[in-house]
mmCIF file of C-alpha atoms in Angstrom:
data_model
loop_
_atom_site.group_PDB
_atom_site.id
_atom_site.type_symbol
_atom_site.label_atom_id
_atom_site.label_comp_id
_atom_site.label_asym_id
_atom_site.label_seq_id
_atom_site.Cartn_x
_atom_site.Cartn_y
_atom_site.Cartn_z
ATOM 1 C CA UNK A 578 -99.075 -56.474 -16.957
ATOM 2 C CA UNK A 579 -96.196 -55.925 -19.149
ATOM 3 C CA UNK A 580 -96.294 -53.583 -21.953
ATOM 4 C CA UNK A 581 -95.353 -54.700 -25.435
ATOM 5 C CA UNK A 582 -93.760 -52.751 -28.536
ATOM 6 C CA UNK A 583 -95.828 -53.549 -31.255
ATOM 7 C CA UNK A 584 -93.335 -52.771 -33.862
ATOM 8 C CA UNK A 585 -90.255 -54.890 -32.418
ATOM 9 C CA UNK A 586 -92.184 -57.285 -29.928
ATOM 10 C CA UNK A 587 -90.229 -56.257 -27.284
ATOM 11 C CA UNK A 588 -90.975 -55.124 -23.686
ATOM 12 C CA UNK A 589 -90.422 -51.137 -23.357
ATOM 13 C CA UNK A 590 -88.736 -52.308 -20.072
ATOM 14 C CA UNK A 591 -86.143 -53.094 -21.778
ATOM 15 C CA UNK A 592 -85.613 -50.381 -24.563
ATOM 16 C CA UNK A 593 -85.894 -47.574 -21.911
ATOM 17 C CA UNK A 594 -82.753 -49.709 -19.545
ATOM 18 C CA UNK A 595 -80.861 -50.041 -23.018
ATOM 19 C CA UNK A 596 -81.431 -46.098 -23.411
ATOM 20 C CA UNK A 597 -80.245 -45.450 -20.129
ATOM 21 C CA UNK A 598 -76.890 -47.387 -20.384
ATOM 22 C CA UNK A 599 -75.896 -45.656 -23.655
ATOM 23 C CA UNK A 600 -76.771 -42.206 -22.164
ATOM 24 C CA UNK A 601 -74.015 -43.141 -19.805
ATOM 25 C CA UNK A 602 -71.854 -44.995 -22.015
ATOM 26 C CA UNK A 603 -71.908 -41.478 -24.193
ATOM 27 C CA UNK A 604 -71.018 -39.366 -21.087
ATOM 28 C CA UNK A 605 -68.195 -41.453 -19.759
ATOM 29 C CA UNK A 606 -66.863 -41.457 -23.030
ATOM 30 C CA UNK A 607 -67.152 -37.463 -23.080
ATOM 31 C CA UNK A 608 -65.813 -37.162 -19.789
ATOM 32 C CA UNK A 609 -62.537 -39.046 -20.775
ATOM 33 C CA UNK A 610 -62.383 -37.460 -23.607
ATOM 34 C CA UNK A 611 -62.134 -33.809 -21.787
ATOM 35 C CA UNK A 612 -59.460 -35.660 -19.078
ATOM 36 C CA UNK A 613 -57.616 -36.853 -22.089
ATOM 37 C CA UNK A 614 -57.717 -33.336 -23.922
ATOM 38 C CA UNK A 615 -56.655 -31.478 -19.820
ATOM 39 C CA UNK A 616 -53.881 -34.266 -19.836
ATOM 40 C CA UNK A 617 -52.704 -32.956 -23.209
ATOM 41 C CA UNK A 618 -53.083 -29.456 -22.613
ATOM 42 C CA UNK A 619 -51.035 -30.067 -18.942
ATOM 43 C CA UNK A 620 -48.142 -32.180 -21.189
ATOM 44 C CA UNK A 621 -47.794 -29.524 -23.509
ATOM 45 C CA UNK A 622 -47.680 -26.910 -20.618
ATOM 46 C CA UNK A 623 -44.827 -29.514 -18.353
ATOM 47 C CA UNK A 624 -42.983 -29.601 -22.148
ATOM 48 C CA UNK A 625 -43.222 -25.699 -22.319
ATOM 49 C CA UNK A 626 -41.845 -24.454 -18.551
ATOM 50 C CA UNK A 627 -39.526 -27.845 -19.288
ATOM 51 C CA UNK A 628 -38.173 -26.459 -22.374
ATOM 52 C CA UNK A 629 -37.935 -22.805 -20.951
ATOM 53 C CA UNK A 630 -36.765 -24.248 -17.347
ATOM 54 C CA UNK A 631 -33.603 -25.544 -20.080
ATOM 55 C CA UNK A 632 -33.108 -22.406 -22.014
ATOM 56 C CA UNK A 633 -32.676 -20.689 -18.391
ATOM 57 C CA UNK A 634 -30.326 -22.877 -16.901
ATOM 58 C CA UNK A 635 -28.826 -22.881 -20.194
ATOM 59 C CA UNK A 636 -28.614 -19.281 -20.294
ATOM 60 C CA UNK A 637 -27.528 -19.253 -15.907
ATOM 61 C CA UNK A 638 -24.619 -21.943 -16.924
ATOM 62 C CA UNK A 639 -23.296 -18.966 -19.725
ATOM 63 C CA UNK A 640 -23.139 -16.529 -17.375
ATOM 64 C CA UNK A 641 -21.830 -18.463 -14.543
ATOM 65 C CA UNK A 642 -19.230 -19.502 -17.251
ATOM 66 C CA UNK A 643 -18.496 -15.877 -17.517
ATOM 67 C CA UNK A 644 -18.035 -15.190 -14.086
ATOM 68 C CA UNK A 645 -15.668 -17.701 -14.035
ATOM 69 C CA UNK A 646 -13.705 -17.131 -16.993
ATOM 70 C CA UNK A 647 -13.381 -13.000 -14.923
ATOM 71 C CA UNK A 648 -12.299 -14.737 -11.817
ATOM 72 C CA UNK A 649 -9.637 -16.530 -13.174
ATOM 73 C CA UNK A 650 -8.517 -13.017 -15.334
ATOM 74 C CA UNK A 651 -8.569 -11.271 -12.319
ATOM 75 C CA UNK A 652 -7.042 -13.971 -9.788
ATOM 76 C CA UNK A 653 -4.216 -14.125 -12.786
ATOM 77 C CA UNK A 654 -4.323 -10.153 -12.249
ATOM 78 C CA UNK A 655 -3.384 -10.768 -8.423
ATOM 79 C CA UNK A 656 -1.069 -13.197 -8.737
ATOM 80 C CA UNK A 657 0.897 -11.014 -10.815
ATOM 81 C CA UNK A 658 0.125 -8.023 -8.488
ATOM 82 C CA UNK A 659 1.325 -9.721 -5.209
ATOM 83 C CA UNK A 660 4.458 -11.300 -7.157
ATOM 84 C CA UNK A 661 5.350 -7.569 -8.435
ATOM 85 C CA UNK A 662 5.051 -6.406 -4.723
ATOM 86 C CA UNK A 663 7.047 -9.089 -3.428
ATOM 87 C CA UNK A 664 9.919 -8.245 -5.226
ATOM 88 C CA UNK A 665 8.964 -4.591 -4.155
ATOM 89 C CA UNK A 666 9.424 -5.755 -0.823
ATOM 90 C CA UNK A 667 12.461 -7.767 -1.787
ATOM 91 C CA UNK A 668 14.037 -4.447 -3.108
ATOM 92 C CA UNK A 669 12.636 -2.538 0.530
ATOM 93 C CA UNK A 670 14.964 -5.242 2.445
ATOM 94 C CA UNK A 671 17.870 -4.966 -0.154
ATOM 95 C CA UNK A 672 17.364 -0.626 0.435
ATOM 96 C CA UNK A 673 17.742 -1.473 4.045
ATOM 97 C CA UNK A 674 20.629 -3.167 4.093
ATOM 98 C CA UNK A 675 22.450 -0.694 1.551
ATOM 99 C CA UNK A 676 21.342 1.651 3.832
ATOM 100 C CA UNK A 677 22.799 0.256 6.735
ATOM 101 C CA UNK A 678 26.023 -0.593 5.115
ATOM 102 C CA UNK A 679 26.009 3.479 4.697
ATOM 103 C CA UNK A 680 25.256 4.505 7.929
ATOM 104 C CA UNK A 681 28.282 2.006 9.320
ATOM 105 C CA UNK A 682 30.421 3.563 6.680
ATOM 106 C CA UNK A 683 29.893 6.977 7.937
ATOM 107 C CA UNK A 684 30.235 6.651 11.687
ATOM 108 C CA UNK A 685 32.993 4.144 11.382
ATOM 109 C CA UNK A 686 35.115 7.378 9.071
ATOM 110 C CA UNK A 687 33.815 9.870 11.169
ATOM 111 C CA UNK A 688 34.837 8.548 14.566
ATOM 112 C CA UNK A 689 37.941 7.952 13.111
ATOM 113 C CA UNK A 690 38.523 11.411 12.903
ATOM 114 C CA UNK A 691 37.543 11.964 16.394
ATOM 115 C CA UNK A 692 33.868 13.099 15.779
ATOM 116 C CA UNK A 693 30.923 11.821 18.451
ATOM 117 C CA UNK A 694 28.079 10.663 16.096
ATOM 118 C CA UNK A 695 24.970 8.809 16.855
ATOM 119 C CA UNK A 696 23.540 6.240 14.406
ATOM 120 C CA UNK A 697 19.728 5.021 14.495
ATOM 121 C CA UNK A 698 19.694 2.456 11.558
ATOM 122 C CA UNK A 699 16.145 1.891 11.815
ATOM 123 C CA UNK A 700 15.518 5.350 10.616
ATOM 124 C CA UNK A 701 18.469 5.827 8.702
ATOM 125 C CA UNK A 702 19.762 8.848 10.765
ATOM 126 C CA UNK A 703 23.247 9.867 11.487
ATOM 127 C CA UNK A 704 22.585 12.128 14.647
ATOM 128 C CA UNK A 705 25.902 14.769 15.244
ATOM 129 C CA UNK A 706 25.718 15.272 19.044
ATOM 130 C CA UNK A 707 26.738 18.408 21.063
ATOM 131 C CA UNK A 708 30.041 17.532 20.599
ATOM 132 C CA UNK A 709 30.687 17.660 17.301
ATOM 133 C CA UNK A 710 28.360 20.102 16.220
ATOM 134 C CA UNK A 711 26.937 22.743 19.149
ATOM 135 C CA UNK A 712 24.776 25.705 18.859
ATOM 136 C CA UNK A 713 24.387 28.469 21.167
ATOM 137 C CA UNK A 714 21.018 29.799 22.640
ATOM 138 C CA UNK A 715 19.088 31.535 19.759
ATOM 139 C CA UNK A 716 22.151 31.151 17.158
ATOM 140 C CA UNK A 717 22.557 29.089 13.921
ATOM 141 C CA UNK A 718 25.810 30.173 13.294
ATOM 142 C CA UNK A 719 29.058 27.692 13.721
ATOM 143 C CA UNK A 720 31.500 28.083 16.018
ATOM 144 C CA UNK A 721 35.176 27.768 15.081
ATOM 145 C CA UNK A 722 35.303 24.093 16.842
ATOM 146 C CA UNK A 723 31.793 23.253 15.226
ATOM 147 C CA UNK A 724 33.180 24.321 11.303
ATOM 148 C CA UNK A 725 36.326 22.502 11.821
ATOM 149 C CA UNK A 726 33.989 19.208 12.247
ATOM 150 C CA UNK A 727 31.571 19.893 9.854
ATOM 151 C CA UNK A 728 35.075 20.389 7.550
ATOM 152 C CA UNK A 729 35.781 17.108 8.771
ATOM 153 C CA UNK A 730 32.155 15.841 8.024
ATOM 154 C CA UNK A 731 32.069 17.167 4.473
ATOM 155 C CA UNK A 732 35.557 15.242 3.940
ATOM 156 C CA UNK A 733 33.898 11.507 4.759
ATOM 157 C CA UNK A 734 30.678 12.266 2.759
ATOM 158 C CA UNK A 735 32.635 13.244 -0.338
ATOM 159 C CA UNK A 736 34.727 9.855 -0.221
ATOM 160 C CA UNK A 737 31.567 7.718 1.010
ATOM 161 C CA UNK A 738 28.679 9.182 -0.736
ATOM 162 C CA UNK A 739 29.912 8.913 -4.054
ATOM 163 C CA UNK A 740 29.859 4.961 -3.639
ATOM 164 C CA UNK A 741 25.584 5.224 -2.986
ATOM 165 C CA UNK A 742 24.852 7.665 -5.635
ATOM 166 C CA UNK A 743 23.615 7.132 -9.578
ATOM 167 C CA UNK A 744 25.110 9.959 -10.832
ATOM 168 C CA UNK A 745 27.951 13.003 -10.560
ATOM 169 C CA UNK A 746 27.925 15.680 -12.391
ATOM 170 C CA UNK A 747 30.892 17.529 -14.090
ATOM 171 C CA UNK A 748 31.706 20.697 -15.954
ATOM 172 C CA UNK A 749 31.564 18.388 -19.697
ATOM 173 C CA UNK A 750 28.868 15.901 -18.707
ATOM 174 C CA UNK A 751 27.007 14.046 -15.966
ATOM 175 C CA UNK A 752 28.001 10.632 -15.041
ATOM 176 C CA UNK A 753 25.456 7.933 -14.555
ATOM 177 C CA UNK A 754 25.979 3.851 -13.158
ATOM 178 C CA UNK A 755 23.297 1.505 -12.369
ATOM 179 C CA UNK A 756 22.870 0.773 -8.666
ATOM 180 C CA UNK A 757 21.529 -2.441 -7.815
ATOM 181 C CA UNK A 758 17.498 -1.951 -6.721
ATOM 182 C CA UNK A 759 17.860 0.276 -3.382
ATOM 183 C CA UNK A 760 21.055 1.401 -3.363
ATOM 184 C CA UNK A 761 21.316 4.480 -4.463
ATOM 185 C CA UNK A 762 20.234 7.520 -2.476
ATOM 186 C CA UNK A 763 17.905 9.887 -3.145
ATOM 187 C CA UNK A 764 17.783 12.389 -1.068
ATOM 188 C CA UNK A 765 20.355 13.316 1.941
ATOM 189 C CA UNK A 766 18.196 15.823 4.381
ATOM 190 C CA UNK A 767 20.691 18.158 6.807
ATOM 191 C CA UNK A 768 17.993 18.522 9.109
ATOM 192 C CA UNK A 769 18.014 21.330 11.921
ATOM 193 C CA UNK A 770 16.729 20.981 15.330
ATOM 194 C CA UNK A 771 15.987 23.642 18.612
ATOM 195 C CA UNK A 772 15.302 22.767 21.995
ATOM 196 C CA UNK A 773 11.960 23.780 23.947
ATOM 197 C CA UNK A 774 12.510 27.219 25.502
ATOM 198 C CA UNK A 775 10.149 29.912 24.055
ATOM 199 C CA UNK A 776 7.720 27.431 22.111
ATOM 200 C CA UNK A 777 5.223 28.027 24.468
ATOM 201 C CA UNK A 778 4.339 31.277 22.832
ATOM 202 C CA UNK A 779 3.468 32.284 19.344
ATOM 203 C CA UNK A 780 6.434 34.363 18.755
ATOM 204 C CA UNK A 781 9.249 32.007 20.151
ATOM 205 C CA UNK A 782 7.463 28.992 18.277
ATOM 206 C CA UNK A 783 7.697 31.106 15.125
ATOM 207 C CA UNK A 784 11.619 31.664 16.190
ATOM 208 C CA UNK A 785 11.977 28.146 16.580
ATOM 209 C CA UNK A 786 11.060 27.583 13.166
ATOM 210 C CA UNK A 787 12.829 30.039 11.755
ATOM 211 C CA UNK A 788 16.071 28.845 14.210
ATOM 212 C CA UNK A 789 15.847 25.140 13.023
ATOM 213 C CA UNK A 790 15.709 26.392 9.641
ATOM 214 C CA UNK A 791 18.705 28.526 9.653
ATOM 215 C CA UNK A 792 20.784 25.832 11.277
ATOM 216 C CA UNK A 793 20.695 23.174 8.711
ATOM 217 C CA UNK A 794 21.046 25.801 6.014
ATOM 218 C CA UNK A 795 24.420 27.302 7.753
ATOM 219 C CA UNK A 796 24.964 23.555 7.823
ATOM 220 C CA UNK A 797 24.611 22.544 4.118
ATOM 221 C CA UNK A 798 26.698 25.916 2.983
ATOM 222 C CA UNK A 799 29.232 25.169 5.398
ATOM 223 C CA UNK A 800 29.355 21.479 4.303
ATOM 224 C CA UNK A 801 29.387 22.788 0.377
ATOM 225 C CA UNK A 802 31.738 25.178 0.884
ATOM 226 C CA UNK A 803 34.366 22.912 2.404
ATOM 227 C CA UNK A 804 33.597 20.117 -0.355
ATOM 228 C CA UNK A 805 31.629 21.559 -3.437
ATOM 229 C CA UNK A 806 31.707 18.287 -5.137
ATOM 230 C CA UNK A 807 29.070 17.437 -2.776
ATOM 231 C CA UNK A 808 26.733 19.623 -4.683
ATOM 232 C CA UNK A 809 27.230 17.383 -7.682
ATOM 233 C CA UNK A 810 26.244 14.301 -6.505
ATOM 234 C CA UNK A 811 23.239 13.304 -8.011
ATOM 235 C CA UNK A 812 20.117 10.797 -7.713
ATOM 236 C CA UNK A 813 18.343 9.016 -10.635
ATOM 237 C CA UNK A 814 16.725 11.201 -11.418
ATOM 238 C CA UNK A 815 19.539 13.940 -11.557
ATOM 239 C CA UNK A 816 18.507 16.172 -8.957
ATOM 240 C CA UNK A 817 20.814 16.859 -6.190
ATOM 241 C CA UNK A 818 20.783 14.872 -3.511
ATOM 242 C CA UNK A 819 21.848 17.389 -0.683
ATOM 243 C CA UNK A 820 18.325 18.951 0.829
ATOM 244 C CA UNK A 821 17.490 21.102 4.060
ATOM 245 C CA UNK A 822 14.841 20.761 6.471
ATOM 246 C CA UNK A 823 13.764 22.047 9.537
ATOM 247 C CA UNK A 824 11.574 20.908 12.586
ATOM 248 C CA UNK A 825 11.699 23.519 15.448
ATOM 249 C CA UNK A 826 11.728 21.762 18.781
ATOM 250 C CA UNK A 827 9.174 19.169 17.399
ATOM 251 C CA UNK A 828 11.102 15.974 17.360
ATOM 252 C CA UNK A 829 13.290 15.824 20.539
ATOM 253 C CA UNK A 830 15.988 13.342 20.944
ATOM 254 C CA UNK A 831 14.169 10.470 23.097
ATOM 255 C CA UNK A 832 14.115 10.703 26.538
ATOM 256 C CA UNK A 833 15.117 14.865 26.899
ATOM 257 C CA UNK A 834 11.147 15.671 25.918
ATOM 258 C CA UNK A 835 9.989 15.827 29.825
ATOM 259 C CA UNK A 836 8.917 19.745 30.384
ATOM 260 C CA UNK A 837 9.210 19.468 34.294
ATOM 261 C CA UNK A 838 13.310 18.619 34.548
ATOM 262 C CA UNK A 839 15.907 19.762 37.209
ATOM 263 C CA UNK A 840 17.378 23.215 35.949
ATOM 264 C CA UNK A 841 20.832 21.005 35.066
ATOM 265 C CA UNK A 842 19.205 18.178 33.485
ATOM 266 C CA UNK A 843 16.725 20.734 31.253
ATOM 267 C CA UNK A 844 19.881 22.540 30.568
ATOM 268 C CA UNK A 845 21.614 19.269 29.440
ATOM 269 C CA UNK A 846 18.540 18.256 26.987
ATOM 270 C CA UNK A 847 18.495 21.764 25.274
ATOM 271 C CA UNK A 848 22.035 21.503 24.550
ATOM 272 C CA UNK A 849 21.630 17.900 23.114
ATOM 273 C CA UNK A 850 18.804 19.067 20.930
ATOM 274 C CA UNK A 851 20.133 22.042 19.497
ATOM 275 C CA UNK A 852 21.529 19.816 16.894
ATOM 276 C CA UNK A 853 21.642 18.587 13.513
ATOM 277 C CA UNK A 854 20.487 15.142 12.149
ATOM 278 C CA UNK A 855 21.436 14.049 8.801
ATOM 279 C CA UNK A 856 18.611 11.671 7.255
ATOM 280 C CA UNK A 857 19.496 9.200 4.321
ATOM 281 C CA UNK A 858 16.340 8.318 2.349
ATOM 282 C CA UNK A 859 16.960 5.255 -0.534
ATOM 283 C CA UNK A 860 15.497 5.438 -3.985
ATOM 284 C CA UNK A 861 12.534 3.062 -3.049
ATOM 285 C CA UNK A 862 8.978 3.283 -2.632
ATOM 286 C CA UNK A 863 7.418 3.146 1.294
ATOM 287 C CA UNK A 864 7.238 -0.282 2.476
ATOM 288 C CA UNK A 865 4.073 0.398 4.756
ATOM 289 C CA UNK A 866 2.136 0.985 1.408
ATOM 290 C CA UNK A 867 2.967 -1.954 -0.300
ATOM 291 C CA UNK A 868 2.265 -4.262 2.577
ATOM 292 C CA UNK A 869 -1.506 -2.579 2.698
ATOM 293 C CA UNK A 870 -1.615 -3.523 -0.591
ATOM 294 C CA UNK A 871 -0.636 -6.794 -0.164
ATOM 295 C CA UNK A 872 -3.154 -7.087 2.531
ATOM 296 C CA UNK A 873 -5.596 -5.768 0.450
ATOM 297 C CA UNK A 874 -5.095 -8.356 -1.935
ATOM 298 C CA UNK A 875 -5.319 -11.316 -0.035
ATOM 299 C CA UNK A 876 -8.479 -10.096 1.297
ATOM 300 C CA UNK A 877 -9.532 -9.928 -2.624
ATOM 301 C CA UNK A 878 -7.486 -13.462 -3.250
ATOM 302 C CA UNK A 879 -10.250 -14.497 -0.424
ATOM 303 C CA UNK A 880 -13.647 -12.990 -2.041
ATOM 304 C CA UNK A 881 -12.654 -14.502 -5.540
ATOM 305 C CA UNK A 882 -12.352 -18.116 -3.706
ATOM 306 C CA UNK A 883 -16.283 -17.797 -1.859
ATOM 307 C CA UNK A 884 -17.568 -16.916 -5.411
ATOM 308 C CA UNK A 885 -16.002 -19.440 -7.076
ATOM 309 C CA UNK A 886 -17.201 -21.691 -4.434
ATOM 310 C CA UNK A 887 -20.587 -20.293 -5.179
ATOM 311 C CA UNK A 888 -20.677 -20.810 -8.660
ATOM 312 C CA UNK A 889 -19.402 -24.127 -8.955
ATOM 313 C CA UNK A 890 -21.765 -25.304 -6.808
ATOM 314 C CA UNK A 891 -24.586 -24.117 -8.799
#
């Protein structure tokens, strides 16, 4: 039998169904209502790491800018470093060649007046042999043959020398010209020389020394005395350019550094290297540093390039 609702005269069949569908109809309704309220919160969170996702690159694209604005200052910095050491370098060549032009000067007046020199251009050494300037066992003093030469040295430095040097100096002033970049000298080293014998022991190295020593100074008094204007030749920066050094038996002339030698042939290479050298040194800066430099900034030149690379591609 069906039941009836008195009130409404309807079957209770039919009220419970309809209570049932808007139980559901209410809960579908709530559970959209929490998606639509997750899909808001999630929008507003996307919008939020959006926004700050756009300050950050914002903020990455400044300081990549900045990176790139110190590249360019320092890759502006190198350029103007590497075109500063080329004409460095430029000036290195010119110094060469003035120095050359010296060196052919000299032996050109000197074996004119019958003196045997050597010249080694690459080093800028005028080498006086045996024969024009020879020392005795153990003795720095000239003979009468080796002071007539260095007479005849100190006469073709005073008339060459004056030609590669800034300034001369006189009893009322001191005389300055400008030199183009590396030629003028700056320093003229009279450098004396022994051969081997006794450096095997403490005392004859010390004698060596002291030997070596002693011959370029008799040298450079010898040289002064015969032409004292050589004393007042100057470099720019008014110091004399005359100097003294000395090396012992330490730097040999090639080929006569063999201990084990016939007793002629050793006797022949310690007469050739109890010498004197004469080394001409230009007013320029070393060329092996600057090209180290140069090197070094290429290398840089190289590292600026990757992180500009790097940055642009970000």
């Amino acid at each position: 039998m069906l039941a009836f609702d008195d009130a409404a005269g309807r079957p209770a069949v039919e009220e419970e169904e309809e209570n049932y569908f808007v139980s559901m109809t209410d809960m579908m309704v709530g559970i959209l209502f929490i998606f639509i309220i997750m899909l808001m919160v999630f929008a507003l969170q996307f919008q939020k790491q959006t926004d700050e996702s756009e300050q950050q690159a914002d903020k990455s694209k400044v300081q990549i800018e900045e990176v790139l604005e110190k590249v360019r200052q320092v890759s502006e910095q190198l350029h103007s470093l590497r075109s500063e050491i080329n004409e460095e370098l430029e000036d290195l060549s010119q110094s060469q060649r003035e120095r050359t032009a010296l060196l052919n000067d000299l032996e050109r007046e000197l074996k004119a007046t019958g003196l045997d020199v050597q010249i080694d251009r690459e080093n800028g050494v005028l080498r006086l042999t045996e024969n024009a300037i020879r020392f005795a066992t153990d003795k720095s003093n000239l003979s009468a043959q080796a002071a007539d030469n260095v007479r005849k040295l100190a006469a073709v430095l005073a008339r060459v020398l004056p030609r590669y040097t800034s300034c001369v100096v006189s009893s009322s002033a001191t005389d300055c010209k400008q030199l183009a970049p590396g030629a003028a000298i700056d320093t003229v080293f009279i450098e004396g020389h022994t051969d081997r014998q006794g450096s095997e022991t403490a005392a004859g190295d010390s004698r060596n020394w002291q030997l070596s020593t002693e011959r370029a100074v008799e040298t450079y008094r010898t040289l002064t005395a015969f032409e004292p204007s050589l004393r007042a030749l100057r470099n720019p920066e008014k110091k004399e350019i005359l100097s003294v050094s000395g090396y012992s038996s330490t730097r040999p002339i090639p080929g006569t550094e063999m201990p084990a030698q016939a007793a002629e042939n050793a006797q022949q290479a310690w007469e050739k290297n109890r010498r004197i050298d004469m080394r001409f040194v230009m007013q320029v800066d070393p060329s092996d540093r600057l090209k180290d430099v140069l090197r070094l900034t290429d290398d840089m030149e190289g590292q600026i390039e990757k992180l500009q690379e790097a940055a642009t591609l970000r």
